[in-house]
Coordinates of C-alpha atoms and ligand atoms in Angstrom, one line a residue:
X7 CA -64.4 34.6 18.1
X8 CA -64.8 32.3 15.0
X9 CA -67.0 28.9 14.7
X10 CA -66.6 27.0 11.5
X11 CA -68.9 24.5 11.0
X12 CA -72.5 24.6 11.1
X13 CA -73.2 21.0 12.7
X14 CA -74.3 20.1 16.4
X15 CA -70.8 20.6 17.6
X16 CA -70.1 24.7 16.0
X17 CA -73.7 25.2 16.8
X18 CA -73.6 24.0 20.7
X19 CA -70.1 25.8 21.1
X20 CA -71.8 28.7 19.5
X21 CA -74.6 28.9 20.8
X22 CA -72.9 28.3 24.5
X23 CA -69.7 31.1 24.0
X24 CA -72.7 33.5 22.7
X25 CA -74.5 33.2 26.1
X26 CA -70.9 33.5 28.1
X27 CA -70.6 37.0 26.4
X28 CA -68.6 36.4 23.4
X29 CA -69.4 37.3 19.8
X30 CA -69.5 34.7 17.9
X31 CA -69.2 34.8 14.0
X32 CA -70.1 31.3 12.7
X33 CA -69.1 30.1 9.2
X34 CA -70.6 26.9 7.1
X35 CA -70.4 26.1 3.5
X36 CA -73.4 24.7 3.1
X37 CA -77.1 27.0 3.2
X38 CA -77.9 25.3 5.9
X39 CA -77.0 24.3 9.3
X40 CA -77.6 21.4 11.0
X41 CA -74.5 19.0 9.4
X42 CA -75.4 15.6 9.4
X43 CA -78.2 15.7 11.4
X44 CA -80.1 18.0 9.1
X45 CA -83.0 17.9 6.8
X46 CA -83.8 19.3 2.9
X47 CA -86.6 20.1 0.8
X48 CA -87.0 18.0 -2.1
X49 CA -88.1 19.6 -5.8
X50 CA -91.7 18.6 -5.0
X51 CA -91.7 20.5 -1.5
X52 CA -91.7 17.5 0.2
X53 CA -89.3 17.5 3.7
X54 CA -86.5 14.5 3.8
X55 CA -84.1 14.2 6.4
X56 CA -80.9 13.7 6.0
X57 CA -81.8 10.4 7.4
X58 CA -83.8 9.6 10.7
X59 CA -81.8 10.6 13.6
X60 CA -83.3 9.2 17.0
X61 CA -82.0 9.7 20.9
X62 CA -82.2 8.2 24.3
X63 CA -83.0 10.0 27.7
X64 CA -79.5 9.1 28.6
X65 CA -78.7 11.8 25.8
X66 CA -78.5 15.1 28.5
X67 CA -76.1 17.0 26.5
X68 CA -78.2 17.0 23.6
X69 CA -81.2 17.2 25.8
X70 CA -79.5 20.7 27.3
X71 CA -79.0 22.0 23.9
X72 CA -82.4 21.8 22.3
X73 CA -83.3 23.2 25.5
X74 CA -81.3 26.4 24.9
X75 CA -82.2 26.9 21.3
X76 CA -85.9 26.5 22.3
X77 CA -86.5 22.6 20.3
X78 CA -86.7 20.5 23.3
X79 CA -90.5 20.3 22.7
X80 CA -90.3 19.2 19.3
X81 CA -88.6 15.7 20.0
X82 CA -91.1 13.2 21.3
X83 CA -90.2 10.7 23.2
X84 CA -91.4 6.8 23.4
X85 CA -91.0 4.0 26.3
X86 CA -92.0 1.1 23.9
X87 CA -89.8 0.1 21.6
X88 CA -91.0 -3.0 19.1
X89 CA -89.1 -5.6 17.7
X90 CA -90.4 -8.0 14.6
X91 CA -88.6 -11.3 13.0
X92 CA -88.9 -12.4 9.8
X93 CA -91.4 -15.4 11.2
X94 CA -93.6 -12.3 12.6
X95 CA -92.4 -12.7 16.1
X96 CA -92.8 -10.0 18.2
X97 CA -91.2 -8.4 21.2
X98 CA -91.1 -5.4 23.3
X99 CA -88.6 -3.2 25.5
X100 CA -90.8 -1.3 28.1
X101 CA -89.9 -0.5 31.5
X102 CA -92.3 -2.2 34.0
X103 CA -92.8 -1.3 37.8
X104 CA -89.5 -3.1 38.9
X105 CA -86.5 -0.7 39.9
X106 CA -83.5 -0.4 37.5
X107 CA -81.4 -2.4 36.9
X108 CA -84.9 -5.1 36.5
X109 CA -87.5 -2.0 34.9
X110 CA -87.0 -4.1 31.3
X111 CA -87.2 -7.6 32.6
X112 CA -90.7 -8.2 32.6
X113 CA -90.4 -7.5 29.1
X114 CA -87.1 -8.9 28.0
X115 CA -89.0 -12.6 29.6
X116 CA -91.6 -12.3 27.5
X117 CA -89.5 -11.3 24.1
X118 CA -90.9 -14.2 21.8
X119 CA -87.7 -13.9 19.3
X120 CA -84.9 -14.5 21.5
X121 CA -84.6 -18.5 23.5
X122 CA -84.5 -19.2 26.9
X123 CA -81.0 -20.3 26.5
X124 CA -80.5 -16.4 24.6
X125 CA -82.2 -14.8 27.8
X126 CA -79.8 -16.6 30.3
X127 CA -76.9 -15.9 28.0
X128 CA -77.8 -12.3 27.9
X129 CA -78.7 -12.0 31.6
X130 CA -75.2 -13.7 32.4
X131 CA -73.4 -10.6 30.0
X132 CA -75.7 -8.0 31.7
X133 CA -74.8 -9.2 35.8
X134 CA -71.0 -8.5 34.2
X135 CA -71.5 -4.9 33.1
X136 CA -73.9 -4.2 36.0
X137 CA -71.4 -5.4 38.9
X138 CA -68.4 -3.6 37.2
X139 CA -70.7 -0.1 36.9
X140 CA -70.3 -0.5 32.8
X141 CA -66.4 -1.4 33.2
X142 CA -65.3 -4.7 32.8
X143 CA -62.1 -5.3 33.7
X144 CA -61.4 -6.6 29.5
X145 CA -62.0 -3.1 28.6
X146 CA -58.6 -1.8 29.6
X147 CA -56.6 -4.6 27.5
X148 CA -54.1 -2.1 25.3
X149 CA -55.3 -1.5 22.1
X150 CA -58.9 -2.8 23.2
X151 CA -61.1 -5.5 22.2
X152 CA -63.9 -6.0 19.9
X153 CA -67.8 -6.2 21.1
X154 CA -68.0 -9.7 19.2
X155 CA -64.5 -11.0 21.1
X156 CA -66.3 -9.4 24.6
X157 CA -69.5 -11.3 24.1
X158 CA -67.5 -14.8 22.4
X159 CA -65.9 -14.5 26.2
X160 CA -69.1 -14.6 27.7
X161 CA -70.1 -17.3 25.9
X162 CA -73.2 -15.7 24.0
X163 CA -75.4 -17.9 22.2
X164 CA -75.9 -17.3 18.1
X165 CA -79.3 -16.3 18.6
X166 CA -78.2 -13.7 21.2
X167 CA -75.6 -12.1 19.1
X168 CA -77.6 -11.7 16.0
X169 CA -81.2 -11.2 17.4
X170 CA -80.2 -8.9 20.4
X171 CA -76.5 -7.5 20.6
X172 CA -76.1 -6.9 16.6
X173 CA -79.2 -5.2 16.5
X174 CA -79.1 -3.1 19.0
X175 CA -75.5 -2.0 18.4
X176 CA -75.3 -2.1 14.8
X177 CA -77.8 0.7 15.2
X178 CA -76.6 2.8 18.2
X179 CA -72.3 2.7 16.8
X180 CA -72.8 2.1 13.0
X181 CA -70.6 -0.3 13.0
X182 CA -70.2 -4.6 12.9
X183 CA -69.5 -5.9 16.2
X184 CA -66.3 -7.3 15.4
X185 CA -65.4 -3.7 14.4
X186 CA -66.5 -2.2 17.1
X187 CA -64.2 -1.4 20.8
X188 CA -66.5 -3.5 23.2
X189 CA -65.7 0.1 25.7
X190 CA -69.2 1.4 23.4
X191 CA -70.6 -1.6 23.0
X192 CA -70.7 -2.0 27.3
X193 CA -71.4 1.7 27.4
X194 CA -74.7 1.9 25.3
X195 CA -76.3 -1.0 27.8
X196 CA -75.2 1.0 31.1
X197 CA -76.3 4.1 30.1
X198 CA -79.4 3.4 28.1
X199 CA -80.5 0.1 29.7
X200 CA -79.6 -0.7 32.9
X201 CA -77.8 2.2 35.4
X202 CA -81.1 4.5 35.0
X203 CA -84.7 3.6 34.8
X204 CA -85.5 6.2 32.1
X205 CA -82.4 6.3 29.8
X206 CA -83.5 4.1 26.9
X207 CA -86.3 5.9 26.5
X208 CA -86.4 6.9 22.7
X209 CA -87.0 10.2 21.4
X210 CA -87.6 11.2 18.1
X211 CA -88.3 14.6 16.2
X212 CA -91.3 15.5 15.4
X213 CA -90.6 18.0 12.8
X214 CA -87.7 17.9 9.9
X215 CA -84.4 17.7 11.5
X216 CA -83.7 21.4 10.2
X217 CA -86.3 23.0 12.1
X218 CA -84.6 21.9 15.1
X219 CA -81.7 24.5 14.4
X220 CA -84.2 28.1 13.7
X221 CA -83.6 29.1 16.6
X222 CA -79.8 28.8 16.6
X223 CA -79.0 31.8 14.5
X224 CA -81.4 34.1 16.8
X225 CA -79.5 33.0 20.0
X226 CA -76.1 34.0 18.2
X227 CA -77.2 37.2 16.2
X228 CA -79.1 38.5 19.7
X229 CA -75.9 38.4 21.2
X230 CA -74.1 40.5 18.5
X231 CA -73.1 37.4 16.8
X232 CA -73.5 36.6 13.1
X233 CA -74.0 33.3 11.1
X234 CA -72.2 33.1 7.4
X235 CA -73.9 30.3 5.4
X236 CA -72.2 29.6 1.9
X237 CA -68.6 30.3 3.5
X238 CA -66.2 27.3 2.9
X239 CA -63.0 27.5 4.7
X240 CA -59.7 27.2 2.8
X241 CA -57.0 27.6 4.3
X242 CA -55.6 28.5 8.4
X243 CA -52.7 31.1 8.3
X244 CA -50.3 30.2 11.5
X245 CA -48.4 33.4 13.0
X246 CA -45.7 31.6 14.8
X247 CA -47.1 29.2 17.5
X248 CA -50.5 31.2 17.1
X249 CA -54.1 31.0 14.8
X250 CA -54.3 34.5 13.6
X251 CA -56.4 34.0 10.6
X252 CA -58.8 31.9 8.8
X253 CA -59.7 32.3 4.7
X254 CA -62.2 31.7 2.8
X255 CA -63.9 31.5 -0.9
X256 CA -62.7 34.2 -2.5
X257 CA -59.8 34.8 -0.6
X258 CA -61.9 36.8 2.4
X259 CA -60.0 36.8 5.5
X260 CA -60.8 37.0 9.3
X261 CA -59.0 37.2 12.7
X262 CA -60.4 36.7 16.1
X263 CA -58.9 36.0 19.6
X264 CA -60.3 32.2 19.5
X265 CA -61.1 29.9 16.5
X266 CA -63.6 26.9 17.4
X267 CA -62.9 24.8 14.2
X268 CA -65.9 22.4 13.8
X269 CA -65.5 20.2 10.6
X270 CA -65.7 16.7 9.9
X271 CA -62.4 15.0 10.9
X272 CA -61.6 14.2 6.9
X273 CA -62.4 18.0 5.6
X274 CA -60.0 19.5 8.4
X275 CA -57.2 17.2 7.7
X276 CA -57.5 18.5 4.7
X277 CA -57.1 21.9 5.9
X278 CA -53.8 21.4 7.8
X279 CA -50.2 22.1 7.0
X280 CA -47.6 20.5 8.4
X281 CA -46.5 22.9 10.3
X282 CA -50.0 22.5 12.4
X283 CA -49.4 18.9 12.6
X284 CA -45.7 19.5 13.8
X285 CA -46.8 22.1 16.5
X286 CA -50.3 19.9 17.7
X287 CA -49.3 16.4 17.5
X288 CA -52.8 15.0 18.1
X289 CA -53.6 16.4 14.6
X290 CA -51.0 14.6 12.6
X291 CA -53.2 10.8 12.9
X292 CA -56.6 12.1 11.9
X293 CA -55.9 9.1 9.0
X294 CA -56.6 7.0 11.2
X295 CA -60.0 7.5 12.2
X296 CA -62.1 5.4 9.9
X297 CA -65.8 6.1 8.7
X298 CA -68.6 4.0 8.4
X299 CA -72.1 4.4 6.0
X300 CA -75.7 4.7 6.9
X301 CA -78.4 4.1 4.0
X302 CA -81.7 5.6 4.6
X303 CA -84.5 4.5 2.5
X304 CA -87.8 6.7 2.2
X305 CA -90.9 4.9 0.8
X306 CA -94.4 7.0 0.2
X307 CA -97.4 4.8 0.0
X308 CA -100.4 5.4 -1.6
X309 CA -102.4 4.4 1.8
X310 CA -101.7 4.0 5.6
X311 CA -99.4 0.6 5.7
X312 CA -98.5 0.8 9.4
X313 CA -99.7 2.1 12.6
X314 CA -96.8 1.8 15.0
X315 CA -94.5 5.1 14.8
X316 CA -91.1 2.9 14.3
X317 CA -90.4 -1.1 14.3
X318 CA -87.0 -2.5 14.6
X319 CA -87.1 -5.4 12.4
X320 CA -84.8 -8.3 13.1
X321 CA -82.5 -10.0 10.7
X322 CA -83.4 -8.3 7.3
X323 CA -81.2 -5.2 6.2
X324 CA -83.5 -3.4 6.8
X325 CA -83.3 -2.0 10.6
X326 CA -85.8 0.3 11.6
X327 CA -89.5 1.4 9.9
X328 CA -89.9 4.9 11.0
X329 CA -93.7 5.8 10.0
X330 CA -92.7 9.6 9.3
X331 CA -96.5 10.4 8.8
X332 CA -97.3 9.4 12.1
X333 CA -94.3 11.1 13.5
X334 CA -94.8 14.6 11.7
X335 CA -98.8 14.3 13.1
X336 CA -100.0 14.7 9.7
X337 CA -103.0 11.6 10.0
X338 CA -103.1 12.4 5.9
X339 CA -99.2 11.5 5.3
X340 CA -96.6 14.0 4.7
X341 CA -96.9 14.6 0.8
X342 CA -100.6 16.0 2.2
X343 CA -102.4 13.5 0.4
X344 CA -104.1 9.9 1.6
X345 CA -100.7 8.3 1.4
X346 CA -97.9 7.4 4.3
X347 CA -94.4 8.0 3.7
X348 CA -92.0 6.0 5.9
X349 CA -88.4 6.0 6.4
X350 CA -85.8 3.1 7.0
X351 CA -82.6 3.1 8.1
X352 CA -79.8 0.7 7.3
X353 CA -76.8 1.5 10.1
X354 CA -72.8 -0.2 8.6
X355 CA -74.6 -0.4 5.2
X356 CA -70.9 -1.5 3.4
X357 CA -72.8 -4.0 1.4
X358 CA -75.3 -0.9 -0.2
X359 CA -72.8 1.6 -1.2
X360 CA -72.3 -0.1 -4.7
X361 CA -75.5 -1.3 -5.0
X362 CA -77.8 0.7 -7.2
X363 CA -80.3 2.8 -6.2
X364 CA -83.4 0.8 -7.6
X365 CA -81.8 -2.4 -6.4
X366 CA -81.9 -0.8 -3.0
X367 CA -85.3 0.2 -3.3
X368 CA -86.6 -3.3 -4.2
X369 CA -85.1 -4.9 -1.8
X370 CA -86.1 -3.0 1.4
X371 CA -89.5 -3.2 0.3
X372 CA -89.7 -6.5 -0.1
X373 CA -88.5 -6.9 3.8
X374 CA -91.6 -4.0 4.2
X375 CA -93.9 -5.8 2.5
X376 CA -93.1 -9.1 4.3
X377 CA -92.8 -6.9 7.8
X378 CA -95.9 -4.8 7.1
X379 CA -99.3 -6.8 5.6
X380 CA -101.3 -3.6 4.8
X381 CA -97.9 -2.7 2.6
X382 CA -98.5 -5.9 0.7
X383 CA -101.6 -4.2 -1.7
X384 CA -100.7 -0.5 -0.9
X385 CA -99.0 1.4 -4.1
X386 CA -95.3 3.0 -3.8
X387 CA -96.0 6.3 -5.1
X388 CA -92.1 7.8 -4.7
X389 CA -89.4 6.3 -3.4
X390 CA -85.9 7.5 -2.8
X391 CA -82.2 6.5 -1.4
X392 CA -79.7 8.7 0.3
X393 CA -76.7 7.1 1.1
X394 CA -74.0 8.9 3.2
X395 CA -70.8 6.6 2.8
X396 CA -69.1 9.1 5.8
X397 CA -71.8 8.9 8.0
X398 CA -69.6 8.6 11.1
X399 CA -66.4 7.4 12.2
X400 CA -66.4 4.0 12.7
X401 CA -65.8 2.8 16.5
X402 CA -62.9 0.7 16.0
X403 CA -61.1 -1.0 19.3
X404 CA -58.4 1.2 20.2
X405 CA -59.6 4.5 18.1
X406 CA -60.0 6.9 20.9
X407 CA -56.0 7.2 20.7
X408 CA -56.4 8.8 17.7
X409 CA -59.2 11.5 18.8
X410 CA -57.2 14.6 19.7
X411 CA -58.8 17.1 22.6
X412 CA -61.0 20.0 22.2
X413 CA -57.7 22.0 23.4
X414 CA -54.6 22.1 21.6
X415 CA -51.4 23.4 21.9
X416 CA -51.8 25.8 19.2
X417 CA -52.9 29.4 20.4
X418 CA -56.1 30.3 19.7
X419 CA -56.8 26.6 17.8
X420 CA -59.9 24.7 19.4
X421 CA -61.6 22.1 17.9
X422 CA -65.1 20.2 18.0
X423 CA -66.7 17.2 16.7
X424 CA -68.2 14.1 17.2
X425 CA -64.5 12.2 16.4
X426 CA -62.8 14.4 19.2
X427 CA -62.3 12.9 22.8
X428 CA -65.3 13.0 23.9
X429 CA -65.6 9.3 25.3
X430 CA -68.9 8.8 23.2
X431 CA -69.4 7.4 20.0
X432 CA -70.3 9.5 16.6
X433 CA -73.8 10.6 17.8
X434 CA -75.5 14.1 18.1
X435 CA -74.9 13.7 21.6
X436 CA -71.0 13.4 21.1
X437 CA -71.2 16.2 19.0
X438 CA -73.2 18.6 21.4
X439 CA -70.7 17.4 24.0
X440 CA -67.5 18.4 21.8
X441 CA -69.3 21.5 21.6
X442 CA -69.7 22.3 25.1
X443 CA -65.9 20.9 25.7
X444 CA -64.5 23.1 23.1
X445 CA -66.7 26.4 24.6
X446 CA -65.4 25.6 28.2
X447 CA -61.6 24.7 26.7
X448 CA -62.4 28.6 25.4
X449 CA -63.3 30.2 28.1
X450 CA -61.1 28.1 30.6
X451 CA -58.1 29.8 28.0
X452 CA -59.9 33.3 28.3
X453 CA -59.8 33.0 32.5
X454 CA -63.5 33.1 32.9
X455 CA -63.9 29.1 33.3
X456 CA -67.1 27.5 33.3
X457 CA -69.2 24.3 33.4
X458 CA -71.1 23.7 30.2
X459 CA -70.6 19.7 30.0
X460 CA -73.8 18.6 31.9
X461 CA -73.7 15.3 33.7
X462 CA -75.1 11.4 33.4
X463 CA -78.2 10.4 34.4
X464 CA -77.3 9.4 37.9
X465 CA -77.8 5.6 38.5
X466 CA -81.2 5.0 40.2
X467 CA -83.1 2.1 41.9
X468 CA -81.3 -0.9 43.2
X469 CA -78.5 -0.4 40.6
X470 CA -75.7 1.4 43.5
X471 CA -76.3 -2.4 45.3
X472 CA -74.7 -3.5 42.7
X473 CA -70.6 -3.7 42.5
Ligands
LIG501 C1 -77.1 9.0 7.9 C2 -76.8 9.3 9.4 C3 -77.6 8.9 10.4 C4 -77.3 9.2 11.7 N1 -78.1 8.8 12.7 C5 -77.9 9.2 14.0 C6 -78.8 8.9 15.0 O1 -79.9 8.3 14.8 N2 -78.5 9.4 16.3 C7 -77.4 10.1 16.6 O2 -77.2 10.5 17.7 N3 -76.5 10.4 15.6 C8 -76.7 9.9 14.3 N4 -75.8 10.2 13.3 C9 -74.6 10.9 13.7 C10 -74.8 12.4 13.8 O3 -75.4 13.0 12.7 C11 -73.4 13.1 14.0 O4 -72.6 12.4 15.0 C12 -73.5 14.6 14.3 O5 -74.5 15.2 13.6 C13 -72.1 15.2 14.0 O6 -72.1 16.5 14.2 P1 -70.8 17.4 14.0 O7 -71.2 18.8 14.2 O8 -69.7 16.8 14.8 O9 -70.4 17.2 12.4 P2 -71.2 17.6 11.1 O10 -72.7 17.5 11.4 O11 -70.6 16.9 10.0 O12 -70.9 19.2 11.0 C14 -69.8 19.7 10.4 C15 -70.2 20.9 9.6 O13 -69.0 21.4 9.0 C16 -69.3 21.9 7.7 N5 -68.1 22.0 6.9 C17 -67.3 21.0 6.3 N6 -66.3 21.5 5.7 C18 -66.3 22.8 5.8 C19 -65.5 23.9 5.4 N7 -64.4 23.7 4.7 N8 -65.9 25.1 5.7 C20 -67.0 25.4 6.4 N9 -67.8 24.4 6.8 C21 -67.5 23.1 6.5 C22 -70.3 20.8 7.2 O14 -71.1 21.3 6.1 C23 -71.1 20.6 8.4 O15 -72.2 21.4 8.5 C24 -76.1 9.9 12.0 C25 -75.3 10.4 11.0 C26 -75.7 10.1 9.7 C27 -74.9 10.7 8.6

């Protein structure tokens, strides 16, 4: 069978059909996998994600697949979670000894940048999602409804919204609230916060996203498998209602029983005729699945500025400090020298994508500098901006109409993704799940069915009083 696409989703449906006895030939165009979520080697050696990809606990797909491919120990996970305003009030997210749904309320009390009148606002929203089990009734409205229109009807106060909701969503969906189906927004606080006493729990790679992937190939080529880097796809020949061959760079052509087609919703609508859209339907709107832009800025200091390993930091564009020296382990900084090099992270960055580069850069480290003192005297040694205006699709109410199933009605077509119907948003751990969909769509097709899909955390504590 043929993967194309080297990202979470070909890799977890490759890596999953290798293991159910298939061989699997996988095809990217890049010389390297890991899509998105991957990391490169700059001219001066030095490693640079992609940008700074982070999970929860709630997260089990992805969880299963660096399991499998032999990276689970390479993520480290954190229960704190650290929040600064620009006044240099701080506050905290860590579970206490109180059951879920209440593990973060000890916490959340004590949050010194949110009101009293915030807090009750926010507790008020929180009883809503907890007694429907993460599904308010407003959900369901056709076409769905914003987050911002969801939390105007609960009456959220200002400080609430911009200082709790915005930051924490922005972050987890890419995406302004008011662009954003309130079905995710609801989602991200039953799975990660409330339904499970462990599922916000933050984990973060230790190593450059790449490394995550080495052992992908070795689990596919063990198996009889093969994995073609430099290989962009071009064109998919139909044979009546049928895929029966796929082409590449340099006119190359291949055939297999089952074609897992693993691309970025924009590259394969570019890839499809009409007479793929006329036979599959759910292909022909792949239009209308918006994307939104991350910004990631990386900063190397000529000292240590910060001691935490991440900060969220609360109305500045800049979101998140990730001190990268501290994740990596190197006490010396990543370059190898005295230095620190930290990473931010700018989630629905519109307002960046025409902004210069050095702009950019001046900006954010203002916010560090004000955010960080020992940043205030420290040197920047290197500095540099990668924006990715596709970063993901962008959650608007309503979109999942437009995200077609791993199955389709084409012979031999599957298809994987993060913008397929998974039911999660554009994260690693949609993508793993597409993956895992697509693999048991596959096999399901082939009449050897299997579970792949693995399941929630289940809720725990007091939470199944609730409802
Ligand atoms: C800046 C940024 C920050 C992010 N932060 C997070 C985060 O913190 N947490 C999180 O969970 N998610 C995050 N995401 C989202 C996450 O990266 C994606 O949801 C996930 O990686 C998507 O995986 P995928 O396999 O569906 O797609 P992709 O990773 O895009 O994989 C598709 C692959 O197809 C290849 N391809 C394209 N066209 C062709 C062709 N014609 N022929 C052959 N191959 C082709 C591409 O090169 C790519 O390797 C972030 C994304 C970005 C961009």
């Amino acid at each position: 069978m043929i993967v194309i696409g080297g990202g979470l989703a070909g890799l977890s449906a490759g890596v999953a059909l290798a293991e159910a006895g298939w061989r699997v030939r996988l095809f990217e165009q890049r010389p390297f996998l890991g899509g998105r979520a991957t990391s490169y080697v700059l001219p001066d050696g030095e490693h640079v994600d992609n940008c700074q990809h982070v999970t929860l606990r709630c997260c089990t797909n992805l969880e299963d697949f660096y399991r499998r491919v032999g990276s689970a120990d390479k993520i480290k996970f954190f229960d704190r979670l650290l929040f600064q305003d620009p006044q240099g009030r701080t506050g905290e997210m860590q579970a206490g000894f109180l059951p879920a749904p209440f593990h973060l309320l000890g916490s959340f009390a004590t949050f010194a940048p949110l009101t009293l009148a915030d807090k009750y606002s926010i507790g008020r929203a929180m009883m809503d999602i907890l007694r429907s089990k993460g599904k308010p009734k407003d959900l369901e409205e056709a076409g769905g409804i914003s987050m911002l229109e969801w939390l105007r009807r609960r009456k959220q106060t200002r400080g609430a919204v911009e200082r709790f909701w915005r930051v924490v969503l922005v972050s987890a969906l890419d995406e302004e609230l008011e662009r954003t189906d309130a079905r995710y927004g609801v989602d991200v606080f039953w799975k990660g916060f409330l339904s499970n006493h462990t599922g916000y729990r933050m984990g973060v790679p230790g190593v450059p996203l790449a490394q995550l992937y080495d052992g992908c190939k070795g689990e596919i080529e063990r198996r009889g498998g093969e994995v073609n880097l430099r290989a962009p796809l071009r064109a998919i020949h139909l044979a009546g209602s049928a895929v029966n061959k796929v082409e590449f760079d340099g006119g190359r052509q291949e055939s297999a029983e089952a074609f897992v087609f693993a691309l970025p919703h924009v590259a394969l609508d570019g890839l499809l005729s009409e007479e793929i859209k006329r036979l599959e339907p759910g292909l022909a709107n792949l239009g209308e699945i918006r994307v939104a832009p991350i910004t990631g800025v990386h900063l190397w200091f000529d000292r240590e500025v910060m001691r935490e390993p991440f900060v969220t930091l609360l109305e500045t564009t800049t979101q998140w400090i990730f001190n990268k020296s501290a994740l990596y382990g190197t006490a010396k900084g990543a370059s190898g020298d005295k230095g620190q090099y930290l990473q931010l992270v700018i989630s629905a960055s519109y307002d960046l994508l025409q902004k210069p580069r050095q702009e950019i850069i001046d900006l954010c480290l203002a916010e560090v500098r004000q955010a960080l003192p020992g940043a205030r005297e420290a040197v920047l040694t290197k500095a540099t901006v990668i924006k990715e205006a596709a970063a993901t699709f962008s959650p608007q109410p309503g979109v999942d109409r437009w995200r077609p199933k791993q199955e389709t009605s084409i012979r031999g077509m599957f298809l994987a993704g993060d913008w397929t119907a998974t039911g999660w948003p554009a994260t690693m751990e949609g993508a793993v799940r597409s993956g895992y969909l697509a693999a048991e769509a596959v096999l399901r097709v082939a009449g050897t069915p299997k579970t792949l899909l693995q399941p929630d955390l289940p809720p725990d504590g007091l939470v199944r009083m609730f409802g």
